[in-house]
């Protein structure tokens, strides 16, 4: 489930890597078993006769299409959607056939918040809301497992980045203590 190393920069370290919470798979799993049960009941209720095999095949085909659309596709979508937090950025990847990705540098993040309803609190997940200085401004990541831990980790990384930026040395004039200043003393140190 991790982020492939080819997506990471030199020296970039992954702190968190996750999928959306498993709660979104409850509906597809229930629909899978309901479709399977309904298909078996309907097949057994088809009266005998010349058209029985065709009606049974139609029921099986309809059940297969239903399972593919309402159970398999959501499962594939769940498996292919990932969130990751590195020491440099927040990475989101979604999609099965067409992949959509978004990277938000930690230096562009202004605020991180979480929202948790009653069901989310019971299951240990929630929605992570990230405000960035980019074009879209607000990014909402639904069904993030352990959302408070993710929020805290992301906030700590953002604040650590800001602290590092505040401590960068400013350009200073170099002076020599043993004599008058020369042109070299005023040159930029790079």
mmCIF file of C-alpha atoms in Angstrom:
data_model
loop_
_atom_site.group_PDB
_atom_site.id
_atom_site.type_symbol
_atom_site.label_atom_id
_atom_site.label_comp_id
_atom_site.label_asym_id
_atom_site.label_seq_id
_atom_site.Cartn_x
_atom_site.Cartn_y
_atom_site.Cartn_z
ATOM 1 C CA UNK A 1 0.000 0.000 0.000
ATOM 2 C CA UNK A 2 2.973 2.296 0.338
ATOM 3 C CA UNK A 3 4.000 5.059 -2.015
ATOM 4 C CA UNK A 4 6.381 3.793 -4.717
ATOM 5 C CA UNK A 5 9.927 5.010 -4.200
ATOM 6 C CA UNK A 6 9.978 6.451 -7.738
ATOM 7 C CA UNK A 7 7.419 9.044 -6.571
ATOM 8 C CA UNK A 8 9.676 10.291 -3.783
ATOM 9 C CA UNK A 9 12.405 12.860 -4.089
ATOM 10 C CA UNK A 10 15.991 12.381 -2.947
ATOM 11 C CA UNK A 11 16.032 11.999 0.814
ATOM 12 C CA UNK A 12 12.243 12.329 1.107
ATOM 13 C CA UNK A 13 10.857 10.315 4.015
ATOM 14 C CA UNK A 14 7.309 8.906 4.283
ATOM 15 C CA UNK A 15 5.722 9.476 7.706
ATOM 16 C CA UNK A 16 2.210 8.157 7.013
ATOM 17 C CA UNK A 17 0.729 6.111 4.189
ATOM 18 C CA UNK A 18 -2.880 4.914 4.223
ATOM 19 C CA UNK A 19 -6.059 4.123 2.332
ATOM 20 C CA UNK A 20 -9.469 5.479 3.111
ATOM 21 C CA UNK A 21 -11.168 3.768 6.043
ATOM 22 C CA UNK A 22 -12.627 0.290 5.504
ATOM 23 C CA UNK A 23 -16.110 1.543 6.440
ATOM 24 C CA UNK A 24 -16.753 2.514 2.827
ATOM 25 C CA UNK A 25 -16.552 -1.191 1.939
ATOM 26 C CA UNK A 26 -19.517 -2.143 4.165
ATOM 27 C CA UNK A 27 -22.102 -1.236 1.510
ATOM 28 C CA UNK A 28 -20.407 -3.091 -1.373
ATOM 29 C CA UNK A 29 -19.907 -6.224 0.754
ATOM 30 C CA UNK A 30 -23.566 -6.203 1.851
ATOM 31 C CA UNK A 31 -24.690 -5.665 -1.755
ATOM 32 C CA UNK A 32 -22.477 -8.540 -2.894
ATOM 33 C CA UNK A 33 -24.101 -11.005 -0.497
ATOM 34 C CA UNK A 34 -27.622 -9.681 -1.167
ATOM 35 C CA UNK A 35 -27.123 -9.985 -4.928
ATOM 36 C CA UNK A 36 -25.698 -13.480 -4.570
ATOM 37 C CA UNK A 37 -28.571 -14.593 -2.331
ATOM 38 C CA UNK A 38 -31.241 -13.018 -4.548
ATOM 39 C CA UNK A 39 -29.746 -14.640 -7.657
ATOM 40 C CA UNK A 40 -29.721 -18.091 -6.020
ATOM 41 C CA UNK A 41 -33.331 -17.718 -4.852
ATOM 42 C CA UNK A 42 -34.519 -16.500 -8.266
ATOM 43 C CA UNK A 43 -32.686 -19.296 -10.096
ATOM 44 C CA UNK A 44 -34.313 -21.890 -7.863
ATOM 45 C CA UNK A 45 -37.781 -20.346 -8.429
ATOM 46 C CA UNK A 46 -37.622 -20.416 -12.246
ATOM 47 C CA UNK A 47 -40.204 -22.963 -13.449
ATOM 48 C CA UNK A 48 -39.061 -25.852 -15.619
ATOM 49 C CA UNK A 49 -39.557 -25.724 -19.326
ATOM 50 C CA UNK A 50 -37.839 -24.900 -22.574
ATOM 51 C CA UNK A 51 -36.909 -21.365 -21.475
ATOM 52 C CA UNK A 52 -35.573 -22.272 -18.012
ATOM 53 C CA UNK A 53 -31.846 -22.283 -18.999
ATOM 54 C CA UNK A 54 -32.186 -18.909 -20.771
ATOM 55 C CA UNK A 55 -33.971 -17.286 -17.814
ATOM 56 C CA UNK A 56 -31.390 -18.714 -15.400
ATOM 57 C CA UNK A 57 -28.545 -17.425 -17.584
ATOM 58 C CA UNK A 58 -30.203 -13.986 -17.670
ATOM 59 C CA UNK A 59 -30.429 -13.981 -13.852
ATOM 60 C CA UNK A 60 -26.766 -15.011 -13.549
ATOM 61 C CA UNK A 61 -25.704 -12.326 -16.064
ATOM 62 C CA UNK A 62 -27.694 -9.651 -14.223
ATOM 63 C CA UNK A 63 -26.167 -10.767 -10.912
ATOM 64 C CA UNK A 64 -22.646 -10.672 -12.365
ATOM 65 C CA UNK A 65 -23.177 -7.154 -13.740
ATOM 66 C CA UNK A 66 -24.626 -6.034 -10.393
ATOM 67 C CA UNK A 67 -21.674 -7.495 -8.474
ATOM 68 C CA UNK A 68 -19.151 -5.916 -10.857
ATOM 69 C CA UNK A 69 -20.754 -2.465 -10.680
ATOM 70 C CA UNK A 70 -21.742 -2.321 -7.004
ATOM 71 C CA UNK A 71 -19.111 -4.495 -5.298
ATOM 72 C CA UNK A 72 -15.998 -5.063 -7.399
ATOM 73 C CA UNK A 73 -15.647 -1.516 -8.782
ATOM 74 C CA UNK A 74 -15.936 0.151 -5.334
ATOM 75 C CA UNK A 75 -13.405 -2.372 -3.982
ATOM 76 C CA UNK A 76 -10.949 -1.532 -6.752
ATOM 77 C CA UNK A 77 -11.499 2.174 -6.157
ATOM 78 C CA UNK A 78 -10.832 1.686 -2.445
ATOM 79 C CA UNK A 79 -7.669 -0.316 -3.118
ATOM 80 C CA UNK A 80 -6.297 2.285 -5.527
ATOM 81 C CA UNK A 81 -6.968 5.396 -3.398
ATOM 82 C CA UNK A 82 -4.107 6.349 -1.098
ATOM 83 C CA UNK A 83 -3.024 9.259 1.074
ATOM 84 C CA UNK A 84 0.554 9.819 2.181
ATOM 85 C CA UNK A 85 2.370 12.382 4.294
ATOM 86 C CA UNK A 86 6.082 12.870 3.750
ATOM 87 C CA UNK A 87 8.507 15.318 5.278
ATOM 88 C CA UNK A 88 7.952 17.567 2.221
ATOM 89 C CA UNK A 89 4.357 17.144 0.999
ATOM 90 C CA UNK A 90 0.883 15.674 1.279
ATOM 91 C CA UNK A 91 0.239 13.180 -1.542
ATOM 92 C CA UNK A 92 -3.189 11.944 -2.693
ATOM 93 C CA UNK A 93 -3.754 9.369 -5.433
ATOM 94 C CA UNK A 94 -7.160 8.088 -6.590
ATOM 95 C CA UNK A 95 -8.624 6.239 -9.546
ATOM 96 C CA UNK A 96 -8.566 2.817 -11.129
ATOM 97 C CA UNK A 97 -8.335 3.432 -14.868
ATOM 98 C CA UNK A 98 -7.674 7.171 -14.829
ATOM 99 C CA UNK A 99 -5.356 8.063 -11.961
ATOM 100 C CA UNK A 100 -5.709 11.465 -10.319
ATOM 101 C CA UNK A 101 -2.986 12.765 -8.069
ATOM 102 C CA UNK A 102 -2.418 15.848 -6.022
ATOM 103 C CA UNK A 103 0.713 16.931 -4.156
ATOM 104 C CA UNK A 104 0.603 19.794 -1.694
ATOM 105 C CA UNK A 105 3.972 21.015 -0.411
ATOM 106 C CA UNK A 106 4.021 21.396 3.367
ATOM 107 C CA UNK A 107 5.257 24.957 2.911
ATOM 108 C CA UNK A 108 1.923 25.829 1.203
ATOM 109 C CA UNK A 109 -0.312 24.405 3.957
ATOM 110 C CA UNK A 110 -1.929 27.084 6.108
ATOM 111 C CA UNK A 111 -4.275 25.071 8.319
ATOM 112 C CA UNK A 112 -5.207 21.457 9.063
ATOM 113 C CA UNK A 113 -8.551 20.505 10.608
ATOM 114 C CA UNK A 114 -10.557 17.334 11.173
ATOM 115 C CA UNK A 115 -14.276 16.636 11.241
ATOM 116 C CA UNK A 116 -15.737 13.575 12.958
ATOM 117 C CA UNK A 117 -19.367 12.560 13.236
ATOM 118 C CA UNK A 118 -20.691 9.994 15.695
ATOM 119 C CA UNK A 119 -20.138 7.047 13.346
ATOM 120 C CA UNK A 120 -16.654 8.303 12.528
ATOM 121 C CA UNK A 121 -15.800 8.564 16.223
ATOM 122 C CA UNK A 122 -17.003 5.014 16.841
ATOM 123 C CA UNK A 123 -15.028 3.612 13.906
ATOM 124 C CA UNK A 124 -11.924 5.751 14.466
ATOM 125 C CA UNK A 125 -11.901 7.779 11.277
ATOM 126 C CA UNK A 126 -12.942 11.195 9.994
ATOM 127 C CA UNK A 127 -12.541 13.857 7.350
ATOM 128 C CA UNK A 128 -9.269 15.767 7.100
ATOM 129 C CA UNK A 129 -9.564 19.325 5.798
ATOM 130 C CA UNK A 130 -6.368 20.993 4.581
ATOM 131 C CA UNK A 131 -6.237 24.667 3.615
ATOM 132 C CA UNK A 132 -3.390 25.518 1.307
ATOM 133 C CA UNK A 133 -2.105 28.650 -0.354
ATOM 134 C CA UNK A 134 -2.696 27.059 -3.764
ATOM 135 C CA UNK A 135 -5.358 27.720 -6.383
ATOM 136 C CA UNK A 136 -8.009 25.438 -4.931
ATOM 137 C CA UNK A 137 -7.421 26.487 -1.355
ATOM 138 C CA UNK A 138 -9.305 23.762 0.476
ATOM 139 C CA UNK A 139 -8.677 20.035 0.091
ATOM 140 C CA UNK A 140 -11.051 17.587 1.772
ATOM 141 C CA UNK A 141 -9.881 14.021 2.389
ATOM 142 C CA UNK A 142 -12.855 11.891 3.476
ATOM 143 C CA UNK A 143 -12.732 8.742 5.619
ATOM 144 C CA UNK A 144 -9.143 9.075 6.829
ATOM 145 C CA UNK A 145 -8.318 6.372 9.416
ATOM 146 C CA UNK A 146 -6.999 7.700 12.740
ATOM 147 C CA UNK A 147 -7.710 11.235 11.523
ATOM 148 C CA UNK A 148 -6.551 12.913 14.740
ATOM 149 C CA UNK A 149 -3.136 11.243 14.506
ATOM 150 C CA UNK A 150 -2.843 12.255 10.852
ATOM 151 C CA UNK A 151 -3.888 15.826 11.698
ATOM 152 C CA UNK A 152 -1.374 16.045 14.539
ATOM 153 C CA UNK A 153 1.473 14.578 12.445
ATOM 154 C CA UNK A 154 0.739 16.872 9.509
ATOM 155 C CA UNK A 155 0.538 19.927 11.790
ATOM 156 C CA UNK A 156 3.815 19.031 13.481
ATOM 157 C CA UNK A 157 5.537 18.654 10.114
ATOM 158 C CA UNK A 158 4.119 21.976 8.865
ATOM 159 C CA UNK A 159 5.184 23.813 12.022
ATOM 160 C CA UNK A 160 8.624 22.160 11.949
ATOM 161 C CA UNK A 161 9.012 23.370 8.347
ATOM 162 C CA UNK A 162 8.032 26.914 9.377
ATOM 163 C CA UNK A 163 10.496 26.838 12.267
ATOM 164 C CA UNK A 164 13.265 25.693 9.912
ATOM 165 C CA UNK A 165 12.425 28.509 7.502
ATOM 166 C CA UNK A 166 12.548 31.077 10.333
ATOM 167 C CA UNK A 167 16.025 29.941 11.347
ATOM 168 C CA UNK A 168 17.646 30.220 7.913
ATOM 169 C CA UNK A 169 20.599 32.561 8.056
ATOM 170 C CA UNK A 170 20.100 35.944 6.488
ATOM 171 C CA UNK A 171 22.739 37.528 4.363
ATOM 172 C CA UNK A 172 25.204 39.225 6.613
ATOM 173 C CA UNK A 173 28.079 41.461 5.791
ATOM 174 C CA UNK A 174 31.339 39.799 6.511
ATOM 175 C CA UNK A 175 33.803 41.979 8.373
ATOM 176 C CA UNK A 176 37.397 41.456 9.185
ATOM 177 C CA UNK A 177 38.356 42.404 12.665
ATOM 178 C CA UNK A 178 42.024 42.967 11.876
ATOM 179 C CA UNK A 179 41.740 45.810 9.402
ATOM 180 C CA UNK A 180 39.573 48.044 7.248
ATOM 181 C CA UNK A 181 36.742 46.598 5.190
ATOM 182 C CA UNK A 182 37.484 45.595 1.645
ATOM 183 C CA UNK A 183 35.274 44.983 -1.358
ATOM 184 C CA UNK A 184 35.344 41.286 -0.547
ATOM 185 C CA UNK A 185 33.675 41.993 2.819
ATOM 186 C CA UNK A 186 30.564 43.289 1.037
ATOM 187 C CA UNK A 187 30.211 40.523 -1.533
ATOM 188 C CA UNK A 188 27.353 38.076 -1.248
ATOM 189 C CA UNK A 189 28.396 34.857 0.484
ATOM 190 C CA UNK A 190 27.281 32.564 -2.351
#
